Tab-separated table of C-alpha atoms in Angstrom:
chain	number	residue	atom	x	y	z
U	74	UNK	CA	76.151	103.955	165.041
U	75	UNK	CA	78.321	105.805	162.511
U	76	UNK	CA	76.979	109.006	161.026
U	77	UNK	CA	78.093	109.016	157.381
U	78	UNK	CA	78.622	112.407	155.756
U	79	UNK	CA	75.733	113.361	153.512
U	80	UNK	CA	76.115	112.797	149.765
U	81	UNK	CA	74.879	115.634	147.641
U	82	UNK	CA	73.435	114.373	144.295
U	83	UNK	CA	74.170	117.716	142.719
U	84	UNK	CA	77.878	117.339	143.495
U	85	UNK	CA	77.989	113.866	141.904
U	86	UNK	CA	76.216	115.127	138.800
U	87	UNK	CA	78.621	118.041	138.486
U	88	UNK	CA	81.647	115.735	138.655
U	89	UNK	CA	80.124	113.373	136.070
U	90	UNK	CA	79.242	116.245	133.771
U	91	UNK	CA	82.758	117.646	134.011
U	92	UNK	CA	84.208	114.170	133.379
U	93	UNK	CA	82.018	113.751	130.285
U	94	UNK	CA	82.970	117.203	129.039
U	95	UNK	CA	86.678	116.457	129.350
U	96	UNK	CA	86.315	112.970	127.835
U	97	UNK	CA	84.485	114.417	124.825
U	98	UNK	CA	87.209	117.000	124.294
U	99	UNK	CA	89.896	114.307	124.452
U	100	UNK	CA	87.909	112.121	122.039
U	101	UNK	CA	87.737	114.968	119.510
U	102	UNK	CA	91.417	115.773	119.825
U	103	UNK	CA	92.612	112.162	119.815
U	104	UNK	CA	90.265	111.502	116.895
U	105	UNK	CA	92.353	113.909	114.832
U	106	UNK	CA	95.450	111.937	115.827
U	107	UNK	CA	93.752	108.706	114.732
U	108	UNK	CA	92.817	110.293	111.408
U	109	UNK	CA	96.348	111.498	110.744
U	110	UNK	CA	97.751	108.131	111.820
U	111	UNK	CA	95.453	106.329	109.365
U	112	UNK	CA	96.632	108.647	106.587
U	113	UNK	CA	100.279	108.088	107.481
U	114	UNK	CA	99.976	104.302	107.605
U	115	UNK	CA	97.778	104.216	104.513
U	116	UNK	CA	95.054	101.964	105.901
U	117	UNK	CA	91.699	102.104	107.646
U	118	UNK	CA	92.704	99.821	110.516
U	119	UNK	CA	95.693	99.812	112.844
U	120	UNK	CA	97.270	101.068	116.040
U	121	UNK	CA	100.362	102.871	117.255
U	122	UNK	CA	102.111	103.097	120.597
U	123	UNK	CA	103.817	106.202	121.952
U	124	UNK	CA	106.079	105.999	124.985
U	125	UNK	CA	106.474	108.846	127.434
U	126	UNK	CA	108.419	109.258	130.646
U	127	UNK	CA	105.381	108.282	132.674
U	128	UNK	CA	104.064	105.386	130.631
U	129	UNK	CA	102.774	104.151	127.307
U	130	UNK	CA	99.892	105.383	125.165
U	131	UNK	CA	98.176	103.209	122.590
U	132	UNK	CA	95.849	104.662	119.982
U	133	UNK	CA	93.783	102.286	117.847
U	134	UNK	CA	91.678	103.268	114.874
U	135	UNK	CA	89.122	101.411	112.779
U	136	UNK	CA	87.620	102.645	109.558
U	137	UNK	CA	89.740	105.760	109.932
U	138	UNK	CA	88.004	106.671	113.214
U	139	UNK	CA	89.312	106.484	116.755
U	140	UNK	CA	88.540	103.139	118.374
U	141	UNK	CA	90.243	103.655	121.725
U	142	UNK	CA	92.999	105.577	123.489
U	143	UNK	CA	94.641	103.662	126.303
U	144	UNK	CA	97.184	104.837	128.883
U	145	UNK	CA	99.372	102.350	130.729
U	146	UNK	CA	101.306	104.092	133.517
U	147	UNK	CA	103.630	101.127	134.020
U	148	UNK	CA	102.886	101.087	137.700
U	149	UNK	CA	99.214	100.805	138.361
U	150	UNK	CA	96.225	99.934	136.258
U	151	UNK	CA	95.867	100.985	132.658
U	152	UNK	CA	92.985	103.282	131.798
U	153	UNK	CA	90.984	103.622	128.614
U	154	UNK	CA	90.871	107.384	128.276
U	155	UNK	CA	88.657	106.934	125.199
U	156	UNK	CA	86.763	103.763	124.353
U	157	UNK	CA	83.531	102.506	122.876
U	158	UNK	CA	82.378	101.412	126.330
U	159	UNK	CA	81.803	103.363	129.526
U	160	UNK	CA	83.911	106.440	130.259
U	161	UNK	CA	86.745	106.149	132.800
U	162	UNK	CA	86.421	107.112	136.428
U	163	UNK	CA	87.227	110.787	137.073
U	164	UNK	CA	90.359	110.160	139.162
U	165	UNK	CA	92.136	107.757	136.712
U	166	UNK	CA	91.135	110.059	133.862
U	167	UNK	CA	92.639	113.063	135.613
U	168	UNK	CA	95.835	111.155	136.353
U	169	UNK	CA	96.198	110.007	132.722
U	170	UNK	CA	95.566	113.447	131.310
U	171	UNK	CA	98.507	114.893	133.224
U	172	UNK	CA	100.594	112.940	130.671
U	173	UNK	CA	98.421	113.670	127.645
U	174	UNK	CA	100.529	116.565	126.370
U	175	UNK	CA	103.599	114.325	126.449
U	176	UNK	CA	101.683	111.777	124.398
U	177	UNK	CA	100.782	114.377	121.769
U	178	UNK	CA	104.384	115.595	121.647
U	179	UNK	CA	105.543	111.998	121.166
U	180	UNK	CA	103.077	111.503	118.333
U	181	UNK	CA	104.275	114.701	116.665
U	182	UNK	CA	107.863	113.452	116.932
U	183	UNK	CA	106.759	110.152	115.377
U	184	UNK	CA	105.276	112.009	112.411
U	185	UNK	CA	108.326	114.239	112.098
U	186	UNK	CA	110.579	111.164	111.954
U	187	UNK	CA	108.950	110.251	108.636
U	188	UNK	CA	109.461	113.626	107.013
U	189	UNK	CA	112.034	113.647	104.241
U	190	UNK	CA	112.215	109.851	104.056
U	191	UNK	CA	111.008	109.850	100.442
U	192	UNK	CA	112.810	112.989	99.281
U	193	UNK	CA	115.537	111.077	97.423
U	194	UNK	CA	113.225	108.448	95.949
U	195	UNK	CA	113.104	108.822	92.174
U	196	UNK	CA	109.862	108.515	90.225
U	197	UNK	CA	111.675	108.007	86.941
U	198	UNK	CA	110.916	104.366	86.215
U	199	UNK	CA	111.836	102.210	83.194
U	200	UNK	CA	109.403	102.026	80.307
U	201	UNK	CA	106.874	99.217	80.580
U	202	UNK	CA	107.039	96.714	77.733
U	203	UNK	CA	103.716	96.170	76.004
U	204	UNK	CA	102.194	92.695	75.871
U	205	UNK	CA	100.462	93.396	72.571
U	206	UNK	CA	102.656	90.998	70.619
U	207	UNK	CA	102.320	88.070	73.012
U	208	UNK	CA	98.605	88.616	73.543
U	209	UNK	CA	98.015	88.955	69.821
U	210	UNK	CA	99.766	85.647	69.105
U	211	UNK	CA	97.936	83.949	71.942
U	212	UNK	CA	94.578	85.170	70.685
U	213	UNK	CA	95.448	84.123	67.155
U	214	UNK	CA	96.321	80.555	68.150
U	215	UNK	CA	93.448	80.161	70.601
U	216	UNK	CA	91.046	81.712	68.111
U	217	UNK	CA	91.964	79.098	65.530
U	218	UNK	CA	91.663	76.291	68.105
U	219	UNK	CA	88.219	77.552	69.139
U	220	UNK	CA	87.158	77.812	65.506
U	221	UNK	CA	88.054	74.159	64.923
U	222	UNK	CA	86.479	73.034	68.213
U	223	UNK	CA	83.241	74.870	67.390
U	224	UNK	CA	83.113	73.046	64.066
U	225	UNK	CA	83.684	69.690	65.791
U	226	UNK	CA	80.943	70.609	68.280
U	227	UNK	CA	78.471	71.359	65.480
U	228	UNK	CA	79.263	68.065	63.755
U	229	UNK	CA	78.855	66.139	66.999
U	230	UNK	CA	75.620	67.947	67.696
U	231	UNK	CA	74.308	66.878	64.285
U	232	UNK	CA	75.328	63.281	64.814
U	233	UNK	CA	74.285	62.929	68.460
U	234	UNK	CA	71.031	64.840	67.978
U	235	UNK	CA	71.560	66.548	71.335
U	236	UNK	CA	72.454	70.055	72.430
U	237	UNK	CA	74.971	68.841	75.016
U	238	UNK	CA	77.756	66.304	75.061
U	239	UNK	CA	81.452	65.496	75.374
U	240	UNK	CA	84.036	63.980	73.101
U	241	UNK	CA	87.164	62.413	74.597
U	242	UNK	CA	90.288	60.965	73.035
U	243	UNK	CA	93.804	60.123	74.178
U	244	UNK	CA	96.682	61.890	72.489
U	245	UNK	CA	100.139	60.511	73.316
U	246	UNK	CA	98.667	58.918	76.433
U	247	UNK	CA	96.995	62.130	77.645
U	248	UNK	CA	93.227	62.478	77.895
U	249	UNK	CA	91.673	65.308	75.880
U	250	UNK	CA	88.054	66.249	76.490
U	251	UNK	CA	85.899	68.569	74.416
U	252	UNK	CA	82.610	69.584	75.999
U	253	UNK	CA	80.047	71.193	73.735
U	254	UNK	CA	76.579	72.679	73.902
U	255	UNK	CA	74.155	74.401	71.589
U	256	UNK	CA	76.473	77.406	71.240
U	257	UNK	CA	79.531	75.371	70.232
U	258	UNK	CA	82.600	74.335	72.226
U	259	UNK	CA	82.201	74.892	75.958
U	260	UNK	CA	85.713	73.859	76.929
U	261	UNK	CA	88.705	71.850	75.787
U	262	UNK	CA	90.554	70.260	78.674
U	263	UNK	CA	93.845	68.378	78.612
U	264	UNK	CA	94.752	65.881	81.337
U	265	UNK	CA	91.515	64.896	83.056
U	266	UNK	CA	89.479	66.669	85.741
U	267	UNK	CA	92.527	68.377	87.233
U	268	UNK	CA	94.081	69.191	83.895
U	269	UNK	CA	94.662	72.296	81.836
U	270	UNK	CA	91.807	74.137	80.139
U	271	UNK	CA	93.105	75.023	76.706
U	272	UNK	CA	89.695	76.593	75.989
U	273	UNK	CA	87.203	77.750	78.601
U	274	UNK	CA	84.907	80.595	79.550
U	275	UNK	CA	87.496	81.802	82.069
U	276	UNK	CA	91.041	83.112	81.686
U	277	UNK	CA	93.194	81.754	78.856
U	278	UNK	CA	96.180	79.480	79.533
U	279	UNK	CA	99.717	80.818	79.627
U	280	UNK	CA	101.747	81.292	76.480
U	281	UNK	CA	104.020	78.450	77.613
U	282	UNK	CA	101.057	76.051	77.934
U	283	UNK	CA	99.727	77.065	74.535
U	284	UNK	CA	103.156	76.474	72.998
U	285	UNK	CA	103.231	72.981	74.535
U	286	UNK	CA	99.718	71.834	73.675
U	287	UNK	CA	98.881	73.624	70.417
U	288	UNK	CA	101.004	71.189	68.337
U	289	UNK	CA	99.302	68.253	70.094
U	290	UNK	CA	95.916	69.707	69.178
U	291	UNK	CA	96.550	68.556	65.606
U	292	UNK	CA	96.646	64.970	66.886
U	293	UNK	CA	93.401	65.521	68.735
U	294	UNK	CA	91.731	66.689	65.519
U	295	UNK	CA	93.130	63.656	63.668
U	296	UNK	CA	91.713	61.435	66.421
U	297	UNK	CA	88.315	63.062	65.922
U	298	UNK	CA	88.509	62.518	62.163
U	299	UNK	CA	89.403	58.862	62.759
U	300	UNK	CA	86.406	58.602	65.061
U	301	UNK	CA	84.120	59.961	62.352
U	302	UNK	CA	85.547	57.533	59.806
U	303	UNK	CA	84.821	54.664	62.172
U	304	UNK	CA	81.265	55.884	62.562
U	305	UNK	CA	80.857	56.054	58.784
U	306	UNK	CA	82.236	52.512	58.456
U	307	UNK	CA	79.827	51.258	61.071
U	308	UNK	CA	76.864	52.959	59.407
U	309	UNK	CA	77.899	51.552	56.034
U	310	UNK	CA	77.210	48.013	57.243
U	311	UNK	CA	73.582	48.712	58.094
U	312	UNK	CA	71.083	47.096	55.759
U	313	UNK	CA	67.371	47.853	55.596
């Protein structure tokens, strides 16, 4: 029967404590690298790889904090020197850390390679043209269209006796739809359900679309007036 050498619990605890002490120190130091890397890349998430003579180091950060630090020696198994899971075994950790200084030097060289890149970039940019004129004309035209549509909505509300409704007509073969409620015109849409909203509660149409459809709006108003005249003619034939 083999007599195994005795295992001293105190020795195991001492090794684990030393491993945890070293791992914590590496986490703090590599955390600074992750922070600087996040600043350099301009984002909260990412990773970078640094090659050394002995292998390859990968540092990943999330939310600006270190996520993991991994060492791949090329020959042999990779080791997560820092991770969100369990700490590495003491022997692989010790082996990886013999290359840690080379990793830091490689990172410093990576940072240095970016220095001076923006020195010759000018911040003298052309003046930005104001959109006041275009926006003012757009608001003027759309304001007038809304004014007319609100009036149509009020007239339809009076006639229909309801707070909600729609009025549709075809102008040059294109369907125009005015939806109204108790507050006035809700929207004016051109071209059916997938068409263009000339008026809506959301963003206004482009200046090009307004230029195309504003002249046609006159025909829509004429179609509404013709509709009212037909209603008046129909009512005129009623006898009591």
